[in-house]
Tab-separated table of C-alpha atoms and ligand atoms in Angstrom:
chain	number	residue	atom	x	y	z
A	177	UNK	CA	155.168	-153.981	213.382
A	178	UNK	CA	152.333	-150.788	214.139
A	179	UNK	CA	149.213	-150.791	216.262
A	180	UNK	CA	145.705	-150.215	213.663
A	181	UNK	CA	142.421	-149.334	215.193
A	182	UNK	CA	140.082	-150.251	212.456
A	183	UNK	CA	136.603	-148.738	212.667
A	184	UNK	CA	133.644	-149.700	211.070
A	185	UNK	CA	130.279	-151.258	211.073
A	186	UNK	CA	130.987	-153.241	207.836
A	187	UNK	CA	131.848	-156.451	209.233
A	188	UNK	CA	132.948	-158.022	207.045
A	189	UNK	CA	134.663	-155.581	205.589
A	190	UNK	CA	136.291	-154.565	209.342
A	191	UNK	CA	137.559	-159.389	208.686
A	192	UNK	CA	139.200	-158.195	205.802
A	193	UNK	CA	140.894	-155.444	206.510
A	194	UNK	CA	141.962	-156.754	209.619
A	195	UNK	CA	143.357	-160.011	208.131
A	196	UNK	CA	145.201	-157.758	205.564
A	197	UNK	CA	147.033	-156.014	208.220
A	198	UNK	CA	148.090	-159.019	210.016
A	199	UNK	CA	149.624	-160.848	207.495
A	200	UNK	CA	151.982	-157.937	206.708
A	201	UNK	CA	152.759	-158.558	211.089
A	202	UNK	CA	150.749	-155.343	212.337
A	203	UNK	CA	148.373	-155.820	215.573
A	204	UNK	CA	144.861	-154.567	214.242
A	205	UNK	CA	142.016	-154.106	216.657
A	206	UNK	CA	138.665	-153.151	215.215
A	207	UNK	CA	135.524	-151.247	216.962
A	208	UNK	CA	131.987	-151.277	214.555
A	209	UNK	CA	131.243	-147.832	216.140
A	210	UNK	CA	132.514	-144.396	217.022
A	211	UNK	CA	131.158	-145.467	220.688
A	212	UNK	CA	133.490	-148.458	220.879
A	213	UNK	CA	136.834	-146.907	219.343
A	214	UNK	CA	136.344	-144.494	222.208
A	215	UNK	CA	136.145	-147.040	223.974
A	216	UNK	CA	139.183	-148.962	224.233
A	217	UNK	CA	140.745	-145.075	225.303
A	218	UNK	CA	143.775	-146.055	226.947
A	219	UNK	CA	143.829	-149.935	226.191
A	220	UNK	CA	145.305	-149.540	222.717
A	221	UNK	CA	147.606	-146.574	221.654
A	222	UNK	CA	146.936	-147.215	217.768
A	223	UNK	CA	149.392	-145.500	215.744
A	224	UNK	CA	146.889	-145.503	212.880
A	225	UNK	CA	143.326	-145.102	213.080
A	226	UNK	CA	140.956	-146.232	209.824
A	227	UNK	CA	138.152	-145.281	210.266
A	228	UNK	CA	134.464	-145.821	208.340
A	229	UNK	CA	132.464	-142.524	207.185
A	230	UNK	CA	129.258	-143.640	207.901
A	231	UNK	CA	128.356	-145.697	210.724
A	232	UNK	CA	125.107	-146.270	212.915
A	233	UNK	CA	124.650	-144.130	215.910
A	234	UNK	CA	127.321	-140.813	215.093
A	235	UNK	CA	129.617	-140.790	212.012
A	236	UNK	CA	133.530	-141.711	211.889
A	237	UNK	CA	133.817	-138.089	210.543
A	238	UNK	CA	131.371	-136.379	213.556
A	239	UNK	CA	133.626	-138.684	215.791
A	240	UNK	CA	136.952	-138.082	213.804
A	241	UNK	CA	138.355	-135.230	216.800
A	242	UNK	CA	137.479	-136.374	219.619
A	243	UNK	CA	139.221	-139.605	217.817
A	244	UNK	CA	142.410	-138.144	217.405
A	245	UNK	CA	142.439	-136.505	220.911
A	246	UNK	CA	141.774	-140.235	222.487
A	247	UNK	CA	144.931	-141.395	220.213
A	248	UNK	CA	146.969	-138.259	220.125
A	249	UNK	CA	149.359	-140.932	218.761
A	250	UNK	CA	147.253	-141.993	215.632
A	251	UNK	CA	147.006	-140.780	212.625
A	252	UNK	CA	144.133	-141.442	210.710
A	253	UNK	CA	142.820	-142.562	207.375
A	254	UNK	CA	138.826	-142.024	206.887
A	255	UNK	CA	137.150	-144.560	204.441
A	256	UNK	CA	133.959	-144.143	202.915
A	257	UNK	CA	131.880	-145.191	199.985
A	258	UNK	CA	130.653	-141.033	199.948
A	259	UNK	CA	133.197	-139.588	197.623
A	260	UNK	CA	131.812	-136.545	197.090
A	261	UNK	CA	133.431	-133.273	197.793
A	262	UNK	CA	131.498	-132.229	201.087
A	263	UNK	CA	132.694	-135.061	203.186
A	264	UNK	CA	136.396	-134.985	202.054
A	265	UNK	CA	136.938	-131.246	202.727
A	266	UNK	CA	135.414	-131.575	206.020
A	267	UNK	CA	137.329	-134.900	206.797
A	268	UNK	CA	140.309	-133.485	205.908
A	269	UNK	CA	139.323	-130.599	207.965
A	270	UNK	CA	138.714	-132.636	211.050
A	271	UNK	CA	142.331	-133.712	211.182
A	272	UNK	CA	142.036	-136.940	208.282
A	273	UNK	CA	145.920	-137.407	207.093
A	274	UNK	CA	144.388	-138.964	204.093
A	275	UNK	CA	140.467	-140.209	202.506
A	276	UNK	CA	140.255	-143.576	201.101
A	277	UNK	CA	136.942	-144.252	198.400
A	278	UNK	CA	134.948	-147.995	199.101
A	279	UNK	CA	136.078	-150.697	197.000
A	280	UNK	CA	139.307	-150.204	198.832
A	281	UNK	CA	141.741	-150.360	196.394
A	282	UNK	CA	144.788	-152.616	198.423
A	283	UNK	CA	147.572	-150.918	196.390
A	284	UNK	CA	146.073	-147.584	198.216
A	285	UNK	CA	145.450	-148.290	201.222
A	286	UNK	CA	148.698	-149.952	201.063
A	287	UNK	CA	150.371	-146.142	200.053
A	288	UNK	CA	148.420	-144.098	202.595
A	289	UNK	CA	149.321	-146.596	205.232
A	290	UNK	CA	153.135	-146.097	204.505
A	291	UNK	CA	153.051	-142.751	204.087
A	292	UNK	CA	151.171	-142.076	207.491
A	293	UNK	CA	154.134	-144.548	209.597
A	294	UNK	CA	156.530	-142.403	208.208
A	295	UNK	CA	154.767	-139.865	209.989
A	296	UNK	CA	154.077	-141.755	213.044
A	297	UNK	CA	157.846	-143.102	213.169
A	298	UNK	CA	158.981	-139.942	212.749
A	299	UNK	CA	161.422	-140.731	209.397
A	300	UNK	CA	159.410	-138.363	207.781
A	301	UNK	CA	159.524	-135.734	210.207
A	302	UNK	CA	161.609	-133.291	208.399
A	303	UNK	CA	164.206	-131.041	208.901
A	304	UNK	CA	163.005	-127.853	211.180
A	305	UNK	CA	163.218	-125.217	208.067
A	306	UNK	CA	161.080	-122.261	210.043
A	307	UNK	CA	159.623	-121.187	213.508
A	308	UNK	CA	156.626	-118.802	214.300
A	309	UNK	CA	159.174	-116.066	215.642
A	310	UNK	CA	161.201	-116.177	212.345
A	311	UNK	CA	161.826	-112.367	211.805
A	312	UNK	CA	162.037	-112.681	207.627
A	313	UNK	CA	157.787	-112.962	207.367
A	314	UNK	CA	158.387	-110.299	206.066
A	315	UNK	CA	156.702	-109.324	202.112
A	316	UNK	CA	159.015	-107.241	201.488
A	317	UNK	CA	162.508	-108.815	203.168
A	318	UNK	CA	164.991	-110.143	201.130
A	319	UNK	CA	166.649	-113.360	201.844
A	320	UNK	CA	169.654	-114.650	200.964
A	321	UNK	CA	173.387	-115.492	202.016
A	322	UNK	CA	175.108	-116.089	198.166
A	323	UNK	CA	177.742	-113.987	197.111
A	324	UNK	CA	175.242	-112.863	194.769
A	325	UNK	CA	172.682	-111.581	196.456
A	326	UNK	CA	175.229	-109.916	199.524
A	327	UNK	CA	176.282	-107.742	196.620
A	328	UNK	CA	173.029	-107.121	195.806
A	329	UNK	CA	172.185	-106.041	199.177
A	330	UNK	CA	175.523	-103.873	199.577
A	331	UNK	CA	174.409	-102.176	196.190
A	332	UNK	CA	171.237	-101.502	197.239
A	333	UNK	CA	172.467	-99.785	200.029
A	334	UNK	CA	174.922	-97.542	198.047
A	335	UNK	CA	172.419	-96.643	195.304
A	336	UNK	CA	169.902	-96.055	197.984
A	337	UNK	CA	171.308	-92.773	199.265
A	338	UNK	CA	172.359	-91.081	195.754
A	339	UNK	CA	169.171	-90.975	193.957
A	340	UNK	CA	170.596	-92.562	191.167
A	341	UNK	CA	168.345	-94.002	188.240
A	342	UNK	CA	169.111	-97.930	188.666
A	343	UNK	CA	168.174	-100.380	186.209
A	344	UNK	CA	167.644	-103.965	187.903
A	345	UNK	CA	168.092	-106.869	185.220
A	346	UNK	CA	167.158	-110.368	186.035
A	347	UNK	CA	165.360	-113.296	184.434
A	348	UNK	CA	161.327	-113.538	185.951
A	349	UNK	CA	161.059	-114.015	188.959
A	350	UNK	CA	164.335	-113.361	190.573
A	351	UNK	CA	163.052	-110.326	193.029
A	352	UNK	CA	163.424	-107.099	190.815
A	353	UNK	CA	160.703	-105.401	191.724
A	354	UNK	CA	161.255	-106.316	195.540
A	355	UNK	CA	164.851	-104.531	194.587
A	356	UNK	CA	163.165	-101.842	194.119
A	357	UNK	CA	161.302	-101.770	196.528
A	358	UNK	CA	163.712	-102.067	198.888
A	359	UNK	CA	165.459	-98.976	197.149
A	360	UNK	CA	162.978	-96.606	197.936
A	361	UNK	CA	162.162	-97.357	201.465
A	362	UNK	CA	166.507	-97.215	202.181
A	363	UNK	CA	165.881	-94.050	199.619
A	364	UNK	CA	165.847	-89.980	200.385
A	365	UNK	CA	162.359	-91.026	200.642
A	366	UNK	CA	160.961	-93.331	201.764
A	367	UNK	CA	158.000	-92.557	203.039
A	368	UNK	CA	156.895	-90.727	199.967
A	369	UNK	CA	155.092	-92.750	196.869
A	370	UNK	CA	156.118	-96.018	195.555
A	371	UNK	CA	154.269	-96.117	191.926
A	372	UNK	CA	154.502	-98.666	189.703
A	373	UNK	CA	154.008	-99.040	185.975
A	374	UNK	CA	154.291	-102.419	183.961
A	375	UNK	CA	155.311	-100.791	180.561
A	376	UNK	CA	154.083	-103.867	178.611
A	377	UNK	CA	150.646	-104.178	180.248
A	378	UNK	CA	149.044	-100.970	178.057
A	379	UNK	CA	148.760	-100.439	174.227
A	380	UNK	CA	151.066	-97.410	173.491
A	381	UNK	CA	149.027	-94.348	173.989
A	382	UNK	CA	147.211	-95.947	177.615
A	383	UNK	CA	150.612	-95.957	178.909
A	384	UNK	CA	151.451	-92.457	177.796
A	385	UNK	CA	148.594	-90.984	179.936
A	386	UNK	CA	149.090	-93.484	182.589
A	387	UNK	CA	152.543	-92.338	182.505
A	388	UNK	CA	152.314	-88.981	181.937
A	389	UNK	CA	149.228	-87.319	182.731
A	390	UNK	CA	146.631	-85.690	180.066
A	391	UNK	CA	144.438	-82.592	179.793
A	392	UNK	CA	140.756	-82.671	178.993
A	393	UNK	CA	140.297	-83.506	175.518
A	394	UNK	CA	144.043	-84.341	174.983
A	395	UNK	CA	142.385	-87.825	173.025
A	396	UNK	CA	138.810	-89.677	172.201
A	397	UNK	CA	137.335	-90.542	175.699
A	398	UNK	CA	139.953	-88.285	177.600
A	399	UNK	CA	136.850	-86.344	179.205
A	400	UNK	CA	138.909	-84.565	182.082
A	401	UNK	CA	142.418	-84.275	183.672
A	402	UNK	CA	144.652	-86.686	184.340
A	403	UNK	CA	147.779	-87.144	186.630
A	404	UNK	CA	150.001	-89.489	185.712
A	405	UNK	CA	151.892	-92.020	187.302
A	406	UNK	CA	155.164	-89.308	187.134
A	407	UNK	CA	153.331	-86.874	188.857
A	408	UNK	CA	152.086	-88.808	191.410
A	409	UNK	CA	155.686	-90.222	191.594
A	410	UNK	CA	156.166	-86.456	193.050
A	411	UNK	CA	158.292	-86.974	196.253
A	412	UNK	CA	159.071	-91.046	196.111
A	413	UNK	CA	159.989	-93.339	193.599
A	414	UNK	CA	159.139	-94.156	189.999
A	415	UNK	CA	159.316	-97.631	189.018
A	416	UNK	CA	159.645	-99.169	185.313
A	417	UNK	CA	158.877	-102.764	185.221
A	418	UNK	CA	159.450	-104.219	181.579
A	419	UNK	CA	160.846	-101.023	180.530
A	420	UNK	CA	162.460	-102.938	176.855
A	421	UNK	CA	158.967	-102.670	176.133
A	422	UNK	CA	158.345	-98.887	175.734
A	423	UNK	CA	157.732	-97.597	172.337
A	424	UNK	CA	160.295	-95.383	170.883
A	425	UNK	CA	157.457	-92.226	171.346
A	426	UNK	CA	157.761	-92.812	175.053
A	427	UNK	CA	161.309	-93.687	175.339
A	428	UNK	CA	162.220	-90.022	174.138
A	429	UNK	CA	159.900	-88.525	176.560
A	430	UNK	CA	160.856	-90.642	179.322
A	431	UNK	CA	165.084	-89.266	178.244
A	432	UNK	CA	163.534	-85.826	178.719
A	433	UNK	CA	162.232	-86.145	181.840
A	434	UNK	CA	165.045	-88.229	183.237
A	435	UNK	CA	167.170	-85.712	182.134
A	436	UNK	CA	165.280	-82.687	182.157
A	437	UNK	CA	163.249	-83.633	185.064
A	438	UNK	CA	159.896	-82.631	182.910
A	439	UNK	CA	157.918	-84.132	181.284
A	440	UNK	CA	154.886	-82.849	179.137
A	441	UNK	CA	151.418	-84.214	179.901
A	442	UNK	CA	148.891	-85.366	176.794
A	443	UNK	CA	147.855	-82.074	174.775
A	444	UNK	CA	148.931	-79.973	176.935
A	445	UNK	CA	151.188	-76.922	177.004
A	446	UNK	CA	153.231	-76.405	179.564
A	447	UNK	CA	155.722	-79.168	180.888
A	448	UNK	CA	155.899	-80.203	184.678
A	449	UNK	CA	158.828	-80.284	186.705
A	450	UNK	CA	159.528	-83.900	188.782
A	451	UNK	CA	161.606	-85.325	191.419
A	452	UNK	CA	160.325	-89.075	191.099
A	453	UNK	CA	163.046	-91.384	190.698
A	454	UNK	CA	163.199	-93.966	189.021
A	455	UNK	CA	163.484	-97.377	188.978
A	456	UNK	CA	163.531	-99.689	185.436
A	457	UNK	CA	163.297	-103.341	185.488
A	458	UNK	CA	163.811	-105.991	182.612
A	459	UNK	CA	164.366	-109.202	182.124
A	460	UNK	CA	165.257	-109.061	178.820
A	461	UNK	CA	169.447	-108.578	177.624
A	462	UNK	CA	169.012	-104.144	176.351
A	463	UNK	CA	172.190	-104.100	175.171
A	464	UNK	CA	171.289	-105.944	172.525
A	465	UNK	CA	167.939	-104.168	172.465
A	466	UNK	CA	170.434	-101.532	171.710
A	467	UNK	CA	172.163	-102.974	169.433
A	468	UNK	CA	169.045	-103.744	167.387
A	469	UNK	CA	167.900	-100.153	167.209
A	470	UNK	CA	165.046	-101.617	169.044
A	471	UNK	CA	166.144	-99.449	172.350
A	472	UNK	CA	167.649	-95.713	171.778
A	473	UNK	CA	171.134	-95.897	173.418
A	474	UNK	CA	170.999	-92.539	175.111
A	475	UNK	CA	168.049	-93.694	177.109
A	476	UNK	CA	170.159	-97.700	178.176
A	477	UNK	CA	173.103	-95.534	179.261
A	478	UNK	CA	170.880	-93.000	181.170
A	479	UNK	CA	168.297	-96.222	182.938
A	480	UNK	CA	171.445	-97.769	184.165
A	481	UNK	CA	173.733	-95.509	186.029
A	482	UNK	CA	173.730	-98.148	188.395
A	483	UNK	CA	173.206	-101.767	187.080
A	484	UNK	CA	171.873	-104.385	189.892
A	485	UNK	CA	171.779	-107.928	188.716
A	486	UNK	CA	169.662	-110.580	190.552
A	487	UNK	CA	171.070	-114.587	189.076
A	488	UNK	CA	168.598	-116.705	188.584
A	489	UNK	CA	167.763	-119.037	191.284
A	490	UNK	CA	169.614	-122.405	189.730
A	491	UNK	CA	172.878	-120.191	190.264
A	492	UNK	CA	172.483	-119.177	193.621
A	493	UNK	CA	171.312	-122.579	194.661
A	494	UNK	CA	172.650	-121.747	198.539
A	495	UNK	CA	169.748	-119.128	198.926
A	496	UNK	CA	167.337	-122.093	198.927
A	497	UNK	CA	167.374	-122.886	202.564
A	498	UNK	CA	166.670	-119.086	203.608
A	499	UNK	CA	164.057	-118.517	201.191
A	500	UNK	CA	162.087	-121.962	202.096
A	501	UNK	CA	162.267	-120.757	205.515
A	502	UNK	CA	161.251	-116.883	204.963
A	503	UNK	CA	158.683	-117.938	202.697
A	504	UNK	CA	157.316	-120.714	205.194
A	505	UNK	CA	157.105	-118.237	208.130
A	506	UNK	CA	155.322	-115.587	206.145
A	507	UNK	CA	152.611	-118.293	204.272
A	508	UNK	CA	151.997	-119.658	207.563
A	509	UNK	CA	151.442	-116.503	209.155
A	510	UNK	CA	149.226	-115.824	206.036
A	511	UNK	CA	147.270	-119.155	205.916
A	512	UNK	CA	147.328	-119.774	209.994
A	513	UNK	CA	149.128	-122.955	209.604
A	514	UNK	CA	152.135	-124.310	211.625
A	515	UNK	CA	154.234	-126.062	208.698
A	516	UNK	CA	157.303	-125.714	210.215
A	517	UNK	CA	159.013	-128.272	208.682
A	518	UNK	CA	160.488	-129.770	205.595
A	519	UNK	CA	160.972	-133.508	204.675
A	520	UNK	CA	164.795	-133.813	203.306
A	521	UNK	CA	164.154	-135.131	200.778
A	522	UNK	CA	162.254	-131.959	199.730
A	523	UNK	CA	165.649	-130.408	199.951
A	524	UNK	CA	167.265	-132.764	197.568
A	525	UNK	CA	164.997	-132.307	195.009
A	526	UNK	CA	164.982	-128.659	195.271
A	527	UNK	CA	168.823	-128.800	195.370
A	528	UNK	CA	168.201	-130.908	192.060
A	529	UNK	CA	165.741	-129.073	190.134
A	530	UNK	CA	166.340	-126.161	187.536
A	531	UNK	CA	164.192	-123.613	188.794
A	532	UNK	CA	162.919	-122.314	185.546
A	533	UNK	CA	160.478	-119.562	187.092
A	534	UNK	CA	163.325	-118.981	189.861
A	535	UNK	CA	162.359	-118.125	193.512
A	536	UNK	CA	158.098	-117.114	192.300
A	537	UNK	CA	158.062	-120.289	191.079
A	538	UNK	CA	159.775	-121.459	194.808
A	539	UNK	CA	157.384	-119.596	196.539
A	540	UNK	CA	153.998	-120.864	194.580
A	541	UNK	CA	154.723	-124.236	195.108
A	542	UNK	CA	155.395	-123.597	198.750
A	543	UNK	CA	151.893	-122.119	199.599
A	544	UNK	CA	150.545	-124.968	196.809
A	545	UNK	CA	151.399	-127.565	199.782
A	546	UNK	CA	151.314	-125.229	203.000
A	547	UNK	CA	147.685	-125.635	201.822
A	548	UNK	CA	147.012	-128.888	200.799
A	549	UNK	CA	149.710	-130.130	203.941
A	550	UNK	CA	147.679	-132.874	205.768
A	551	UNK	CA	150.389	-132.227	208.729
A	552	UNK	CA	152.963	-129.908	209.683
A	553	UNK	CA	155.665	-131.831	207.114
A	554	UNK	CA	156.252	-130.890	203.168
A	555	UNK	CA	156.743	-133.950	201.832
A	556	UNK	CA	157.570	-134.051	197.793
A	557	UNK	CA	153.546	-135.937	196.927
A	558	UNK	CA	152.685	-131.995	197.652
A	559	UNK	CA	154.971	-130.708	195.493
A	560	UNK	CA	154.231	-129.904	192.025
A	561	UNK	CA	155.389	-133.270	190.150
A	562	UNK	CA	158.483	-131.942	187.794
A	563	UNK	CA	160.620	-130.416	191.125
A	564	UNK	CA	160.361	-134.246	192.565
A	565	UNK	CA	161.030	-136.639	189.655
A	566	UNK	CA	165.036	-135.980	188.118
A	567	UNK	CA	166.643	-138.895	188.845
A	568	UNK	CA	169.561	-137.031	190.497
A	569	UNK	CA	166.269	-136.254	193.164
A	570	UNK	CA	165.769	-139.429	193.874
A	571	UNK	CA	167.252	-140.442	197.265
A	572	UNK	CA	166.312	-142.274	200.269
A	573	UNK	CA	167.383	-141.015	202.914
A	574	UNK	CA	171.325	-140.534	203.014
A	575	UNK	CA	171.110	-144.248	203.166
A	576	UNK	CA	173.308	-146.076	200.846
A	577	UNK	CA	171.943	-147.670	197.547
A	578	UNK	CA	172.510	-151.399	199.041
A	579	UNK	CA	170.046	-151.057	201.574
A	580	UNK	CA	167.211	-148.492	200.191
A	581	UNK	CA	163.575	-150.572	200.342
A	582	UNK	CA	161.906	-151.566	197.310
A	583	UNK	CA	160.298	-148.497	196.706
A	584	UNK	CA	163.080	-145.880	196.557
A	585	UNK	CA	164.826	-148.981	193.832
A	586	UNK	CA	161.619	-148.870	191.735
A	587	UNK	CA	160.792	-145.263	192.118
A	588	UNK	CA	164.397	-144.531	190.454
A	589	UNK	CA	164.670	-147.311	188.362
A	590	UNK	CA	161.036	-147.001	186.862
A	591	UNK	CA	162.177	-143.485	186.140
A	592	UNK	CA	165.587	-143.872	184.511
A	593	UNK	CA	163.922	-146.754	181.793
A	594	UNK	CA	161.256	-143.898	180.883
A	595	UNK	CA	164.406	-141.595	180.384
A	596	UNK	CA	166.091	-143.912	177.975
A	597	UNK	CA	163.426	-144.828	176.523
A	598	UNK	CA	162.364	-140.989	175.721
A	599	UNK	CA	159.701	-141.887	177.263
A	600	UNK	CA	158.627	-144.380	174.893
A	601	UNK	CA	155.787	-146.518	176.968
A	602	UNK	CA	155.927	-149.700	174.847
A	603	UNK	CA	159.412	-149.911	175.443
A	604	UNK	CA	159.453	-149.366	178.889
A	605	UNK	CA	157.001	-151.908	179.568
A	606	UNK	CA	159.415	-153.901	177.654
A	607	UNK	CA	162.758	-153.886	179.137
A	608	UNK	CA	160.197	-153.518	182.572
A	609	UNK	CA	158.376	-156.642	181.663
A	610	UNK	CA	155.285	-155.039	182.767
A	611	UNK	CA	151.594	-154.628	181.517
A	612	UNK	CA	151.364	-150.705	180.427
A	613	UNK	CA	148.420	-150.370	182.641
A	614	UNK	CA	150.960	-150.997	185.257
A	615	UNK	CA	153.156	-149.066	183.729
A	616	UNK	CA	150.870	-145.730	183.794
A	617	UNK	CA	149.902	-146.692	187.415
A	618	UNK	CA	153.196	-145.991	188.619
A	619	UNK	CA	153.884	-143.246	186.963
A	620	UNK	CA	150.549	-141.727	188.859
A	621	UNK	CA	152.079	-143.480	191.781
A	622	UNK	CA	155.474	-142.085	192.023
A	623	UNK	CA	154.051	-138.791	190.410
A	624	UNK	CA	156.505	-138.767	187.572
A	625	UNK	CA	155.674	-135.825	185.178
A	626	UNK	CA	154.692	-137.177	181.320
A	627	UNK	CA	156.906	-134.952	179.547
A	628	UNK	CA	154.546	-132.505	176.493
A	629	UNK	CA	157.279	-134.397	174.149
A	630	UNK	CA	156.717	-138.023	175.883
A	631	UNK	CA	155.519	-140.385	173.003
A	632	UNK	CA	151.663	-141.669	173.377
A	633	UNK	CA	150.546	-141.872	170.796
A	634	UNK	CA	147.110	-143.415	169.546
A	635	UNK	CA	148.293	-147.324	169.136
A	636	UNK	CA	149.296	-147.382	172.933
A	637	UNK	CA	146.002	-145.833	173.976
A	638	UNK	CA	144.285	-148.610	172.041
A	639	UNK	CA	146.613	-151.279	173.545
A	640	UNK	CA	145.763	-149.611	176.443
A	641	UNK	CA	141.780	-150.295	175.637
A	642	UNK	CA	142.496	-153.875	175.554
A	643	UNK	CA	144.317	-154.475	178.399
B	743	LIG	N1	164.944	-112.685	197.801
B	743	LIG	C1	164.507	-113.028	198.118
B	743	LIG	N2	163.807	-113.239	198.914
B	743	LIG	C2	162.264	-113.409	199.710
B	743	LIG	N3	161.568	-113.206	198.320
B	743	LIG	C3	161.932	-112.823	197.719
B	743	LIG	C4	163.208	-112.999	197.373
B	743	LIG	N4	163.292	-112.967	196.056
B	743	LIG	C5	162.030	-112.778	195.166
B	743	LIG	N5	161.407	-112.975	195.939
B	743	LIG	C6	159.227	-113.575	196.472
B	743	LIG	O1	159.365	-113.457	194.745
B	743	LIG	C7	158.177	-112.756	194.275
B	743	LIG	C8	159.050	-112.777	192.771
B	743	LIG	O2	159.830	-111.475	193.245
B	743	LIG	P1	159.179	-110.423	192.054
B	743	LIG	O3	158.267	-110.215	191.411
B	743	LIG	O4	159.829	-109.632	192.416
B	743	LIG	O5	159.972	-110.439	191.201
B	743	LIG	P2	160.770	-110.149	189.951
B	743	LIG	O6	161.582	-110.182	189.250
B	743	LIG	O7	159.879	-108.724	189.522
B	743	LIG	O8	159.730	-111.562	188.406
B	743	LIG	P3	158.761	-110.540	186.934
B	743	LIG	O9	160.026	-110.496	185.902
B	743	LIG	O10	158.228	-111.785	186.553
B	743	LIG	O11	158.137	-109.088	186.851
B	743	LIG	C9	157.673	-112.101	195.036
B	743	LIG	O12	157.101	-113.055	195.943
B	743	LIG	C10	158.903	-111.805	196.099
B	743	LIG	O13	158.730	-111.243	197.329
B	744	LIG	MG1	157.871	-108.131	188.524
């Protein structure tokens, strides 16, 4: 049983909610104005305040911060007939934990109440994964304690001071650029420039001039002499990202720059010397490109004097905790938030997920979750649906299945049926014995990611229209 305080000037609405909560076994107090609610301070200790916005006297939004102060243990659900963006934003900024529109959909209200109570009772307190004084909050700091990452760190250490060319390989988002920067920082010229070139971003002529520079009049539009990235990287590091995309002509020029330590800017006669250290990265298999004849073999060997391979995140899940910790520290600092906790369920989902976008995908998900987090715990509902909806990820705490609440059993069962029918909603409804609109609501409620290939034929839409 929990204690609720309903603050609404509409007597009928108060009465309905009071009855609703009482039949669920809760204690429900009512107040008809913000002042009346504040006057109950010290007399009652609600775990949840349901607050209307428009009331005579002070508006609910106006009083919200004071109400949260008066009842420090309470979570607040704001209810209003106004569902404009402005009011919603204001409500969340003033400390509302949820926001529901009138007329109230009891299912929606129940879900919001259940969520708030979970926080209030500490079930969703989450594991403390980070704190303000975490040292790893630096953007350039790489974390991870998997065997693979330990090897990477060791190789960075060995490679850095050798000055040798390094080829960094790994899928997109695995941290290749971060490794390049780490090598630069630990290298012979840490205070020199770190200059990055994305070899896939420019058309050939522009890329050539971007890398090697040009003389005035070297091509139409070359109104001035310009130094290229090779020259800018003097006494420092030149990072060639997506090196597989270089044309044959530029490959030849790059090979010369690596071997002879000199290059000729476009339109120039005299070569320039270079001492820039070259680090290249690619997310494709360069050896295959060599076999296919699109990448020069001699350049390939010249680039990968030292090779550092970053395995995909799905192959080093033991790094997840370190990554979440370090990223939360940084994101909180950058967003001035204090979201230090993560629901254990989230960590289980992360374990089960395949991470096609690797560390970058994790980082983006955490940024979004922190930005949208109403309290200080990251919960599954704040994450992209696909991360938290694999059957393997659905569990209910560490409890055995026989002790699960109905909600979790329902969630798991609905998902299993959907997957078993290949997301054919008609067949899933038949098996589950429910209507299509109900199934649609469940899919939405549980945040399942509908696969792009899922059968969603016109017949279904026609059915929905009839329902
Ligand atoms: N081990 C790590 N520790 C902390 N942050 C990491 C780690 N690996 C990657 N990141 C972060 O993940 C994001 C992606 O990393 P990065 O840009 O280096 O990947 P990439 O391999 O260069 O990707 P792409 O191939 O798409 O260019 C960055 O914001 C980076 O800071
Ligand atoms: Mg990159």
